[in-house]
PDB file of C-alpha atoms and ligand atoms in Angstrom:
ATOM      1  CA  MET I   1      49.162  -9.963   0.138  1.00  0.00           C
ATOM      2  CA  SER I   2      46.943  -9.275   3.136  1.00  0.00           C
ATOM      3  CA  THR I   3      43.354 -10.174   3.883  1.00  0.00           C
ATOM      4  CA  GLU I   4      40.994  -7.709   2.229  1.00  0.00           C
ATOM      5  CA  SER I   5      37.275  -7.207   1.878  1.00  0.00           C
ATOM      6  CA  THR I   6      35.553  -6.149  -1.321  1.00  0.00           C
ATOM      7  CA  LEU I   7      31.998  -5.456  -2.433  1.00  0.00           C
ATOM      8  CA  SER I   8      30.418  -7.660  -5.082  1.00  0.00           C
ATOM      9  CA  ILE I   9      27.025  -7.284  -6.759  1.00  0.00           C
ATOM     10  CA  ILE I  10      25.250  -9.858  -8.898  1.00  0.00           C
ATOM     11  CA  LYS I  11      23.215  -7.572 -11.147  1.00  0.00           C
ATOM     12  CA  PRO I  12      19.585  -8.124 -12.251  1.00  0.00           C
ATOM     13  CA  ASP I  13      20.708 -10.132 -15.306  1.00  0.00           C
ATOM     14  CA  GLY I  14      22.659 -12.575 -13.114  1.00  0.00           C
ATOM     15  CA  VAL I  15      19.759 -12.997 -10.689  1.00  0.00           C
ATOM     16  CA  GLU I  16      17.329 -13.542 -13.584  1.00  0.00           C
ATOM     17  CA  LYS I  17      19.619 -16.161 -15.146  1.00  0.00           C
ATOM     18  CA  ARG I  18      19.644 -18.095 -11.829  1.00  0.00           C
ATOM     19  CA  ILE I  19      23.412 -18.232 -11.577  1.00  0.00           C
ATOM     20  CA  ILE I  20      23.802 -16.879  -8.026  1.00  0.00           C
ATOM     21  CA  GLY I  21      24.909 -20.314  -6.827  1.00  0.00           C
ATOM     22  CA  GLU I  22      27.338 -20.790  -9.714  1.00  0.00           C
ATOM     23  CA  ILE I  23      28.917 -17.392  -9.050  1.00  0.00           C
ATOM     24  CA  TYR I  24      29.142 -18.032  -5.290  1.00  0.00           C
ATOM     25  CA  SER I  25      30.879 -21.356  -6.057  1.00  0.00           C
ATOM     26  CA  ARG I  26      33.462 -19.526  -8.140  1.00  0.00           C
ATOM     27  CA  PHE I  27      34.107 -17.084  -5.281  1.00  0.00           C
ATOM     28  CA  GLU I  28      34.519 -19.885  -2.754  1.00  0.00           C
ATOM     29  CA  ARG I  29      36.654 -22.083  -5.007  1.00  0.00           C
ATOM     30  CA  ALA I  30      38.970 -19.092  -5.455  1.00  0.00           C
ATOM     31  CA  GLY I  31      39.404 -18.813  -1.682  1.00  0.00           C
ATOM     32  CA  LEU I  32      37.008 -15.912  -1.101  1.00  0.00           C
ATOM     33  CA  ALA I  33      34.543 -16.172   1.792  1.00  0.00           C
ATOM     34  CA  ILE I  34      31.046 -14.651   1.767  1.00  0.00           C
ATOM     35  CA  ALA I  35      31.183 -12.393   4.836  1.00  0.00           C
ATOM     36  CA  ALA I  36      27.816 -10.665   4.287  1.00  0.00           C
ATOM     37  CA  ALA I  37      25.008 -11.028   1.767  1.00  0.00           C
ATOM     38  CA  LYS I  38      21.589  -9.607   0.957  1.00  0.00           C
ATOM     39  CA  MET I  39      19.113  -9.559  -1.890  1.00  0.00           C
ATOM     40  CA  MET I  40      17.490  -6.196  -2.518  1.00  0.00           C
ATOM     41  CA  ARG I  41      16.201  -3.895  -5.231  1.00  0.00           C
ATOM     42  CA  LEU I  42      17.791  -0.454  -5.511  1.00  0.00           C
ATOM     43  CA  THR I  43      15.592   2.584  -6.044  1.00  0.00           C
ATOM     44  CA  PRO I  44      16.724   4.819  -8.926  1.00  0.00           C
ATOM     45  CA  ASP I  45      17.950   7.373  -6.352  1.00  0.00           C
ATOM     46  CA  GLN I  46      20.016   4.744  -4.517  1.00  0.00           C
ATOM     47  CA  ALA I  47      21.416   3.564  -7.854  1.00  0.00           C
ATOM     48  CA  ARG I  48      22.388   7.125  -8.843  1.00  0.00           C
ATOM     49  CA  SER I  49      24.109   7.548  -5.509  1.00  0.00           C
ATOM     50  CA  PHE I  50      25.988   4.234  -5.743  1.00  0.00           C
ATOM     51  CA  TYR I  51      27.221   4.941  -9.295  1.00  0.00           C
ATOM     52  CA  ALA I  52      27.701   8.729  -8.785  1.00  0.00           C
ATOM     53  CA  VAL I  53      31.291   8.531 -10.074  1.00  0.00           C
ATOM     54  CA  HIS I  54      29.847   7.707 -13.535  1.00  0.00           C
ATOM     55  CA  LYS I  55      27.214  10.487 -13.563  1.00  0.00           C
ATOM     56  CA  ASP I  56      28.729  12.324 -16.542  1.00  0.00           C
ATOM     57  CA  ARG I  57      29.229   9.216 -18.690  1.00  0.00           C
ATOM     58  CA  SER I  58      27.040   8.627 -21.740  1.00  0.00           C
ATOM     59  CA  PHE I  59      25.903   5.242 -20.391  1.00  0.00           C
ATOM     60  CA  PHE I  60      24.826   6.552 -16.969  1.00  0.00           C
ATOM     61  CA  ASP I  61      21.030   6.576 -17.520  1.00  0.00           C
ATOM     62  CA  ARG I  62      21.084   3.100 -19.077  1.00  0.00           C
ATOM     63  CA  LEU I  63      23.174   1.808 -16.188  1.00  0.00           C
ATOM     64  CA  ILE I  64      20.808   3.295 -13.584  1.00  0.00           C
ATOM     65  CA  ASN I  65      17.650   2.013 -15.302  1.00  0.00           C
ATOM     66  CA  PHE I  66      19.183  -1.424 -15.529  1.00  0.00           C
ATOM     67  CA  ILE I  67      20.602  -1.789 -12.030  1.00  0.00           C
ATOM     68  CA  ALA I  68      17.272  -0.623 -10.543  1.00  0.00           C
ATOM     69  CA  SER I  69      15.203  -2.868 -12.840  1.00  0.00           C
ATOM     70  CA  GLY I  70      15.086  -5.911 -10.561  1.00  0.00           C
ATOM     71  CA  PRO I  71      16.606  -7.629  -7.550  1.00  0.00           C
ATOM     72  CA  ILE I  72      20.350  -7.716  -7.075  1.00  0.00           C
ATOM     73  CA  MET I  73      22.452  -9.917  -4.804  1.00  0.00           C
ATOM     74  CA  VAL I  74      25.006  -7.924  -2.810  1.00  0.00           C
ATOM     75  CA  GLN I  75      27.884  -9.525  -0.913  1.00  0.00           C
ATOM     76  CA  VAL I  76      31.073  -8.740   0.938  1.00  0.00           C
ATOM     77  CA  LEU I  77      33.893 -11.075  -0.095  1.00  0.00           C
ATOM     78  CA  THR I  78      36.928 -11.504   2.128  1.00  0.00           C
ATOM     79  CA  GLY I  79      40.230 -13.238   1.583  1.00  0.00           C
ATOM     80  CA  ASN I  80      43.782 -12.836   0.502  1.00  0.00           C
ATOM     81  CA  ASP I  81      43.998 -10.131  -2.208  1.00  0.00           C
ATOM     82  CA  ALA I  82      40.185 -10.158  -2.437  1.00  0.00           C
ATOM     83  CA  ILE I  83      39.810  -7.007  -4.545  1.00  0.00           C
ATOM     84  CA  HIS I  84      42.041  -8.189  -7.392  1.00  0.00           C
ATOM     85  CA  LYS I  85      40.971 -11.802  -7.086  1.00  0.00           C
ATOM     86  CA  ASN I  86      37.319 -10.825  -7.523  1.00  0.00           C
ATOM     87  CA  ARG I  87      38.130  -8.630 -10.516  1.00  0.00           C
ATOM     88  CA  ASP I  88      40.079 -11.491 -12.102  1.00  0.00           C
ATOM     89  CA  LEU I  89      37.080 -13.780 -11.604  1.00  0.00           C
ATOM     90  CA  MET I  90      34.740 -11.155 -13.161  1.00  0.00           C
ATOM     91  CA  GLY I  91      36.800 -10.394 -16.281  1.00  0.00           C
ATOM     92  CA  ALA I  92      36.856  -7.179 -18.322  1.00  0.00           C
ATOM     93  CA  THR I  93      33.979  -4.669 -17.996  1.00  0.00           C
ATOM     94  CA  ASN I  94      32.933  -5.258 -21.601  1.00  0.00           C
ATOM     95  CA  PRO I  95      32.038  -8.974 -21.769  1.00  0.00           C
ATOM     96  CA  LYS I  96      33.297  -9.110 -25.372  1.00  0.00           C
ATOM     97  CA  GLU I  97      36.777  -8.360 -24.029  1.00  0.00           C
ATOM     98  CA  ALA I  98      36.543 -10.698 -21.023  1.00  0.00           C
ATOM     99  CA  ALA I  99      38.817 -13.753 -21.034  1.00  0.00           C
ATOM    100  CA  PRO I 100      37.305 -17.245 -21.331  1.00  0.00           C
ATOM    101  CA  GLY I 101      36.543 -18.728 -17.932  1.00  0.00           C
ATOM    102  CA  THR I 102      35.639 -15.368 -16.378  1.00  0.00           C
ATOM    103  CA  ILE I 103      32.112 -14.682 -15.130  1.00  0.00           C
ATOM    104  CA  ARG I 104      31.444 -11.956 -17.684  1.00  0.00           C
ATOM    105  CA  CYS I 105      32.729 -14.015 -20.634  1.00  0.00           C
ATOM    106  CA  ASP I 106      30.849 -17.131 -19.584  1.00  0.00           C
ATOM    107  CA  PHE I 107      27.498 -15.546 -18.675  1.00  0.00           C
ATOM    108  CA  ALA I 108      27.181 -12.252 -20.619  1.00  0.00           C
ATOM    109  CA  ARG I 109      28.041 -13.698 -23.998  1.00  0.00           C
ATOM    110  CA  GLY I 110      26.416 -12.094 -27.018  1.00  0.00           C
ATOM    111  CA  ILE I 111      25.574  -8.662 -25.607  1.00  0.00           C
ATOM    112  CA  ASP I 112      26.575  -5.698 -27.773  1.00  0.00           C
ATOM    113  CA  ASP I 113      28.559  -2.620 -26.733  1.00  0.00           C
ATOM    114  CA  GLU I 114      25.460  -0.532 -25.897  1.00  0.00           C
ATOM    115  CA  GLU I 115      24.521  -3.214 -23.390  1.00  0.00           C
ATOM    116  CA  THR I 116      27.808  -3.219 -21.467  1.00  0.00           C
ATOM    117  CA  HIS I 117      25.772  -2.470 -18.331  1.00  0.00           C
ATOM    118  CA  ARG I 118      24.373  -6.037 -18.591  1.00  0.00           C
ATOM    119  CA  ASN I 119      27.682  -7.523 -17.482  1.00  0.00           C
ATOM    120  CA  ILE I 120      26.368  -9.772 -14.661  1.00  0.00           C
ATOM    121  CA  VAL I 121      28.575  -8.553 -11.799  1.00  0.00           C
ATOM    122  CA  HIS I 122      30.126  -5.505 -10.195  1.00  0.00           C
ATOM    123  CA  GLY I 123      33.233  -5.502  -7.992  1.00  0.00           C
ATOM    124  CA  SER I 124      35.089  -2.753  -6.147  1.00  0.00           C
ATOM    125  CA  ASP I 125      38.205  -1.568  -8.000  1.00  0.00           C
ATOM    126  CA  SER I 126      40.379  -0.334  -5.087  1.00  0.00           C
ATOM    127  CA  ARG I 127      40.659  -0.424  -1.310  1.00  0.00           C
ATOM    128  CA  GLU I 128      39.094   3.037  -1.124  1.00  0.00           C
ATOM    129  CA  SER I 129      36.084   2.135  -3.247  1.00  0.00           C
ATOM    130  CA  ALA I 130      35.709  -1.205  -1.434  1.00  0.00           C
ATOM    131  CA  GLU I 131      35.448   0.572   1.910  1.00  0.00           C
ATOM    132  CA  ALA I 132      32.947   3.122   0.584  1.00  0.00           C
ATOM    133  CA  GLU I 133      30.875   0.535  -1.299  1.00  0.00           C
ATOM    134  CA  ILE I 134      30.736  -1.912   1.629  1.00  0.00           C
ATOM    135  CA  GLY I 135      29.576   0.966   3.855  1.00  0.00           C
ATOM    136  CA  PHE I 136      26.903   1.858   1.298  1.00  0.00           C
ATOM    137  CA  PHE I 137      25.202  -1.533   1.738  1.00  0.00           C
ATOM    138  CA  PHE I 138      26.175  -3.001   5.112  1.00  0.00           C
ATOM    139  CA  LYS I 139      26.459  -1.998   8.755  1.00  0.00           C
ATOM    140  CA  PRO I 140      29.595  -3.316  10.517  1.00  0.00           C
ATOM    141  CA  GLU I 141      27.511  -5.742  12.588  1.00  0.00           C
ATOM    142  CA  GLU I 142      26.144  -7.355   9.403  1.00  0.00           C
ATOM    143  CA  ILE I 143      29.625  -8.449   8.268  1.00  0.00           C
ATOM    144  CA  PHE I 144      31.094 -11.720   9.538  1.00  0.00           C
ATOM    145  CA  VAL I 145      34.767 -12.172   8.776  1.00  0.00           C
ATOM    146  CA  GLN I 146      35.999 -15.658   9.671  1.00  0.00           C
ATOM    147  CA  GLY I 147      38.977 -15.975  11.988  1.00  0.00           C
ATOM    148  CA  ARG I 148      38.604 -12.457  13.317  1.00  0.00           C
TER     149      ARG I 148
HETATM  150  P1  LIG R 201      30.522  -1.955 -13.164  1.00  0.00           P
HETATM  151  O1  LIG R 201      31.705  -2.751 -12.768  1.00  0.00           O
HETATM  152  O2  LIG R 201      29.253  -2.152 -12.414  1.00  0.00           O
HETATM  153  O3  LIG R 201      30.905  -0.389 -13.120  1.00  0.00           O
HETATM  154  C1  LIG R 201      30.276   0.578 -13.942  1.00  0.00           C
HETATM  155  C2  LIG R 201      29.328  -0.012 -14.908  1.00  0.00           C
HETATM  156  O4  LIG R 201      28.922   0.805 -15.982  1.00  0.00           O
HETATM  157  C3  LIG R 201      30.013  -1.180 -15.582  1.00  0.00           C
HETATM  158  O5  LIG R 201      30.214  -2.253 -14.698  1.00  0.00           O
HETATM  159  C4  LIG R 201      29.007  -1.457 -16.677  1.00  0.00           C
HETATM  160  O6  LIG R 201      27.916  -2.211 -16.162  1.00  0.00           O
HETATM  161  C5  LIG R 201      28.457  -0.074 -17.004  1.00  0.00           C
HETATM  162  N1  LIG R 201      28.837   0.363 -18.348  1.00  0.00           N
HETATM  163  C6  LIG R 201      28.000   0.484 -19.364  1.00  0.00           C
HETATM  164  N2  LIG R 201      28.623   0.909 -20.452  1.00  0.00           N
HETATM  165  C7  LIG R 201      29.903   1.067 -20.149  1.00  0.00           C
HETATM  166  C8  LIG R 201      31.030   1.479 -20.872  1.00  0.00           C
HETATM  167  N3  LIG R 201      30.971   1.818 -22.142  1.00  0.00           N
HETATM  168  N4  LIG R 201      32.202   1.518 -20.207  1.00  0.00           N
HETATM  169  C9  LIG R 201      32.254   1.181 -18.892  1.00  0.00           C
HETATM  170  N5  LIG R 201      31.190   0.787 -18.173  1.00  0.00           N
HETATM  171  C10 LIG R 201      30.020   0.714 -18.791  1.00  0.00           C
END
């Protein structure tokens, strides 16, 4: 596997629960480096643009209201097989289906199916989406890949 970069977001529920540090520790213990990071709050328009691929889904409005409801922590993670590694750390989209020891199982426990948007983290699902999502949030000069 080659070195990859992926986009990660700690959503408003993760920021509110004060688990940014815990989640960053999991990334670093798994061999992923934080190559860029910023805290920000998305406007509803920015949120709609970021999640445009889901615009026809029944949960779209709930997802947009939620992701724009408070600050998020956005980071670029780099490392060997970073896209899959990050998704393994996150666990399944629906926290009820996430394996024990994953971020979503450990920190989004107890939310029901209509609240699947409150699943603590987002991570790119492919090389194509990683490139597009990183470009959505960061300029090239804001990304610091070690050993480059
Ligand atoms: P994320 O990885 O950010 O990508 C899309 C988001 O939509 C997903 O995590 C969830 O937060 C949210 N979502 C809400 N309901 C659903 C659902 N039923 N299926 C998939 N995603 C959902």
